[in-house]
Amino acid sequence: GAGVSQTPSNKVTEKGKYVELRCDPISGHTALYWYRQSLGQGPEFLIYFQGTGAADDSGLPNDRFFAVRPEGSVSTLKIQRTERGDSAVYLCASSLMGHPSYEQYFGPGTRLTVT
Amino acid sequence: AQTVTQSQPEMSVQEAETVTLSCTYDTSESNYYLFWYKQPPSRQMILVIRQEAYKQQNATENRFSVNFQKAAKSFSLKISDSQLGDTAMYFCAFMDTSGTYKYIFGTGTRLKVLA
């Protein structure tokens, strides 16, 4: 079956612009996670959705970052007034439920470059 | 707060040989899960192996096995009969069993398998 997909694969934007990154989880997966992976680092947690609601957004770095999952499936990560420090790979993962006994499946990520 | 440390930025191994990747972690939790993920150049994170802290038996998955030392807070990955396709970044990850089941990743070890 289809895995987690993310679009676009790559995004180049100018400093100060607004961007949206999309994640399509595996069908039926209720839990969805966003992570950010900076160069040479491991992924860092941003936000977790259980269904439509953000159960934990403690990883969002500041109020320029926002994410939604209005119908409990597709999620969009939104970044306002982008800064060069936002450049990273943004990874999305989904699992059947939010519990460690259920594997988190990752997408291929969106590489965001802010010039 | 939990932390995960991978002290080997890069390693190499000859094809068909065995290699061990190190990981240490810090937590005050008594129950948690530990994981090893593989990230090839395609960026997609792939689960290699999972260990539940309350299980004393070390997990194994084909050529991959772990040495879990709970008291020492150590979780190393052994790859036997290394193959060229094992060339990738390897990340150790921690997940506690309370809260939102988010991963805390180490900084990774770049493994190169030599022909």
GROMACS .gro file of C-alpha atoms in nm:
model
  230
    1GLY     CA    1   0.000   0.000   0.000
    2ALA     CA    2   0.092   0.366  -0.023
    3GLY     CA    3   0.326   0.504   0.238
    4VAL     CA    4   0.346   0.850   0.387
    5SER     CA    5   0.389   1.112   0.119
    6GLN     CA    6   0.508   1.470   0.153
    7THR     CA    7   0.490   1.757  -0.091
    8PRO     CA    8   0.679   1.936  -0.217
    9SER     CA    9   0.997   1.733  -0.208
   10ASN     CA   10   1.202   2.049  -0.213
   11LYS     CA   11   1.104   2.409  -0.150
   12VAL     CA   12   1.320   2.717  -0.194
   13THR     CA   13   1.181   3.043  -0.061
   14GLU     CA   14   1.302   3.389   0.020
   15LYS     CA   15   1.344   3.516   0.373
   16GLY     CA   16   1.020   3.663   0.501
   17LYS     CA   17   0.790   3.455   0.279
   18TYR     CA   18   0.514   3.217   0.390
   19VAL     CA   19   0.534   2.844   0.313
   20GLU     CA   20   0.309   2.544   0.351
   21LEU     CA   21   0.433   2.186   0.368
   22ARG     CA   22   0.190   1.901   0.317
   23CYS     CA   23   0.181   1.552   0.464
   24ASP     CA   24  -0.044   1.266   0.346
   25PRO     CA   25  -0.035   0.992   0.609
   26ILE     CA   26  -0.111   0.626   0.558
   27SER     CA   27  -0.485   0.576   0.530
   28GLY     CA   28  -0.644   0.496   0.865
   29HIS     CA   29  -0.355   0.620   1.075
   30THR     CA   30  -0.488   0.839   1.354
   31ALA     CA   31  -0.155   0.962   1.488
   32LEU     CA   32   0.056   1.207   1.290
   33TYR     CA   33   0.390   1.364   1.386
   34TRP     CA   34   0.604   1.642   1.241
   35TYR     CA   35   0.979   1.648   1.298
   36ARG     CA   36   1.250   1.888   1.179
   37GLN     CA   37   1.596   1.764   1.085
   38SER     CA   38   1.869   2.023   1.059
   39LEU     CA   39   2.193   1.944   0.878
   40GLY     CA   40   2.403   1.693   1.069
   41GLN     CA   41   2.141   1.640   1.338
   42GLY     CA   42   1.877   1.389   1.425
   43PRO     CA   43   1.511   1.474   1.376
   44GLU     CA   44   1.354   1.694   1.645
   45PHE     CA   45   0.989   1.672   1.742
   46LEU     CA   46   0.762   1.960   1.644
   47ILE     CA   47   0.399   1.858   1.690
   48TYR     CA   48   0.177   1.553   1.738
   49PHE     CA   49  -0.183   1.511   1.620
   50GLN     CA   50  -0.423   1.247   1.746
   51GLY     CA   51  -0.710   1.269   1.503
   52THR     CA   52  -0.787   1.630   1.426
   53GLY     CA   53  -0.648   1.783   1.740
   54ALA     CA   54  -0.293   1.884   1.823
   55ALA     CA   55  -0.225   1.673   2.133
   56ASP     CA   56   0.123   1.814   2.182
   57ASP     CA   57   0.271   2.119   2.010
   58SER     CA   58   0.552   2.171   2.258
   59GLY     CA   59   0.819   2.130   1.990
   60LEU     CA   60   0.710   2.421   1.773
   61PRO     CA   61   0.997   2.670   1.803
   62ASN     CA   62   0.788   2.990   1.801
   63ASP     CA   63   0.457   3.133   1.691
   64ARG     CA   64   0.566   3.156   1.328
   65PHE     CA   65   0.505   2.782   1.307
   66PHE     CA   66   0.157   2.636   1.294
   67ALA     CA   67   0.009   2.304   1.182
   68VAL     CA   68  -0.339   2.180   1.108
   69ARG     CA   69  -0.512   1.851   1.040
   70PRO     CA   70  -0.874   1.953   0.984
   71GLU     CA   71  -1.021   1.618   0.879
   72GLY     CA   72  -0.790   1.388   1.069
   73SER     CA   73  -0.599   1.285   0.759
   74VAL     CA   74  -0.383   1.529   0.561
   75SER     CA   75  -0.177   1.773   0.765
   76THR     CA   76  -0.021   2.103   0.667
   77LEU     CA   77   0.272   2.266   0.844
   78LYS     CA   78   0.268   2.642   0.796
   79ILE     CA   79   0.563   2.872   0.849
   80GLN     CA   80   0.519   3.249   0.844
   81ARG     CA   81   0.792   3.508   0.788
   82THR     CA   82   1.051   3.241   0.713
   83GLU     CA   83   1.405   3.288   0.839
   84ARG     CA   84   1.730   3.134   0.715
   85GLY     CA   85   1.743   2.929   1.035
   86ASP     CA   86   1.424   2.752   0.928
   87SER     CA   87   1.619   2.575   0.653
   88ALA     CA   88   1.597   2.203   0.726
   89VAL     CA   89   1.429   1.881   0.621
   90TYR     CA   90   1.078   1.857   0.759
   91LEU     CA   91   0.970   1.498   0.820
   92CYS     CA   92   0.620   1.369   0.874
   93ALA     CA   93   0.537   1.034   1.033
   94SER     CA   94   0.212   0.851   1.095
   95SER     CA   95   0.109   0.551   1.302
   96LEU     CA   96  -0.209   0.357   1.352
   97MET     CA   97  -0.234   0.494   1.703
   98GLY     CA   98  -0.019   0.706   1.926
   99HIS     CA   99   0.157   0.432   2.119
  100PRO     CA  100   0.510   0.291   2.095
  101SER     CA  101   0.383  -0.056   2.007
  102TYR     CA  102   0.263   0.092   1.679
  103GLU     CA  103   0.542   0.173   1.434
  104GLN     CA  104   0.577   0.529   1.313
  105TYR     CA  105   0.614   0.535   0.935
  106PHE     CA  106   0.808   0.828   0.796
  107GLY     CA  107   0.769   1.017   0.474
  108PRO     CA  108   1.065   1.120   0.257
  109GLY     CA  109   1.056   1.474   0.394
  110THR     CA  110   1.046   1.821   0.246
  111ARG     CA  111   1.378   2.000   0.219
  112LEU     CA  112   1.314   2.368   0.289
  113THR     CA  113   1.578   2.620   0.191
  114VAL     CA  114   1.533   2.982   0.292
  115THR     CA  115   1.755   3.222   0.097
  116ALA     CA  116   1.453   1.574   3.019
  117GLN     CA  117   1.559   1.270   2.824
  118THR     CA  118   1.870   1.280   2.607
  119VAL     CA  119   2.023   1.040   2.357
  120THR     CA  120   2.394   1.040   2.275
  121GLN     CA  121   2.567   0.877   1.980
  122SER     CA  122   2.939   0.932   2.019
  123GLN     CA  123   3.051   0.785   1.685
  124PRO     CA  124   2.987   1.036   1.404
  125GLU     CA  125   3.123   0.800   1.137
  126MET     CA  126   3.214   0.435   1.108
  127SER     CA  127   3.316   0.200   0.832
  128VAL     CA  128   3.314  -0.177   0.801
  129GLN     CA  129   3.417  -0.427   0.538
  130GLU     CA  130   3.143  -0.613   0.360
  131ALA     CA  131   3.047  -0.936   0.544
  132GLU     CA  132   3.208  -0.817   0.867
  133THR     CA  133   3.034  -0.720   1.192
  134VAL     CA  134   3.004  -0.367   1.327
  135THR     CA  135   2.861  -0.223   1.649
  136LEU     CA  136   2.710   0.124   1.681
  137SER     CA  137   2.692   0.280   2.026
  138CYS     CA  138   2.411   0.471   2.193
  139THR     CA  139   2.362   0.595   2.547
  140TYR     CA  140   2.061   0.771   2.689
  141ASP     CA  141   1.952   0.946   3.003
  142THR     CA  142   1.609   0.921   3.163
  143SER     CA  143   1.444   0.899   3.500
  144GLU     CA  144   1.161   0.688   3.359
  145SER     CA  145   1.142   0.320   3.443
  146ASN     CA  146   0.952   0.211   3.135
  147TYR     CA  147   1.029   0.327   2.785
  148TYR     CA  148   1.114   0.208   2.436
  149LEU     CA  149   1.435   0.232   2.239
  150PHE     CA  150   1.474   0.220   1.863
  151TRP     CA  151   1.730   0.216   1.588
  152TYR     CA  152   1.638   0.385   1.262
  153LYS     CA  153   1.822   0.377   0.931
  154GLN     CA  154   1.820   0.682   0.702
  155PRO     CA  155   1.961   0.622   0.353
  156PRO     CA  156   2.029   0.914   0.114
  157SER     CA  157   1.663   0.902   0.011
  158ARG     CA  158   1.595   1.062   0.355
  159GLN     CA  159   1.325   0.809   0.443
  160MET     CA  160   1.361   0.687   0.802
  161ILE     CA  161   1.329   0.308   0.825
  162LEU     CA  162   1.279   0.123   1.152
  163VAL     CA  163   1.555  -0.132   1.208
  164ILE     CA  164   1.479  -0.267   1.553
  165ARG     CA  165   1.282  -0.187   1.868
  166GLN     CA  166   1.342  -0.274   2.235
  167GLU     CA  167   1.100  -0.242   2.525
  168ALA     CA  168   1.280  -0.148   2.845
  169TYR     CA  169   1.088  -0.390   3.065
  170LYS     CA  170   1.199  -0.684   2.849
  171GLN     CA  171   1.537  -0.817   2.954
  172GLN     CA  172   1.588  -1.019   2.637
  173ASN     CA  173   1.775  -0.834   2.367
  174ALA     CA  174   1.580  -0.777   2.047
  175THR     CA  175   1.698  -0.932   1.721
  176GLU     CA  176   1.585  -0.885   1.361
  177ASN     CA  177   1.773  -1.104   1.115
  178ARG     CA  178   2.126  -0.958   1.090
  179PHE     CA  179   2.050  -0.683   1.340
  180SER     CA  180   2.063  -0.725   1.716
  181VAL     CA  181   2.094  -0.499   2.017
  182ASN     CA  182   2.283  -0.510   2.343
  183PHE     CA  183   2.052  -0.340   2.592
  184GLN     CA  184   2.210  -0.260   2.928
  185LYS     CA  185   1.937  -0.088   3.131
  186ALA     CA  186   2.146  -0.008   3.436
  187ALA     CA  187   2.417   0.146   3.222
  188LYS     CA  188   2.159   0.315   2.999
  189SER     CA  189   2.328   0.176   2.693
  190PHE     CA  190   2.168   0.049   2.373
  191SER     CA  191   2.411  -0.060   2.103
  192LEU     CA  192   2.327  -0.200   1.759
  193LYS     CA  193   2.520  -0.490   1.611
  194ILE     CA  194   2.505  -0.549   1.238
  195SER     CA  195   2.631  -0.890   1.131
  196ASP     CA  196   2.736  -0.989   0.779
  197SER     CA  197   2.735  -0.623   0.670
  198GLN     CA  198   2.602  -0.555   0.322
  199LEU     CA  199   2.658  -0.262   0.087
  200GLY     CA  200   2.292  -0.172   0.130
  201ASP     CA  201   2.351  -0.111   0.499
  202THR     CA  202   2.538   0.208   0.411
  203ALA     CA  203   2.331   0.487   0.570
  204MET     CA  204   2.290   0.714   0.870
  205TYR     CA  205   2.177   0.529   1.179
  206PHE     CA  206   1.983   0.704   1.453
  207CYS     CA  207   1.916   0.581   1.803
  208ALA     CA  208   1.585   0.701   1.946
  209PHE     CA  209   1.410   0.704   2.284
  210MET     CA  210   1.038   0.712   2.355
  211ASP     CA  211   0.878   0.721   2.697
  212THR     CA  212   0.543   0.563   2.769
  213SER     CA  213   0.374   0.867   2.914
  214GLY     CA  214   0.259   1.161   2.711
  215THR     CA  215   0.265   1.179   2.336
  216TYR     CA  216   0.503   0.900   2.231
  217LYS     CA  217   0.736   1.129   2.044
  218TYR     CA  218   1.085   1.022   1.951
  219ILE     CA  219   1.397   1.178   2.094
  220PHE     CA  220   1.676   1.109   1.848
  221GLY     CA  221   2.051   1.108   1.880
  222THR     CA  222   2.274   1.289   1.633
  223GLY     CA  223   2.336   0.979   1.426
  224THR     CA  224   2.624   0.763   1.308
  225ARG     CA  225   2.716   0.757   0.941
  226LEU     CA  226   2.800   0.396   0.848
  227LYS     CA  227   2.984   0.310   0.530
  228VAL     CA  228   3.013  -0.051   0.419
  229LEU     CA  229   3.320  -0.106   0.204
  230ALA     CA  230   3.334  -0.357  -0.080
   0.00000   0.00000   0.00000
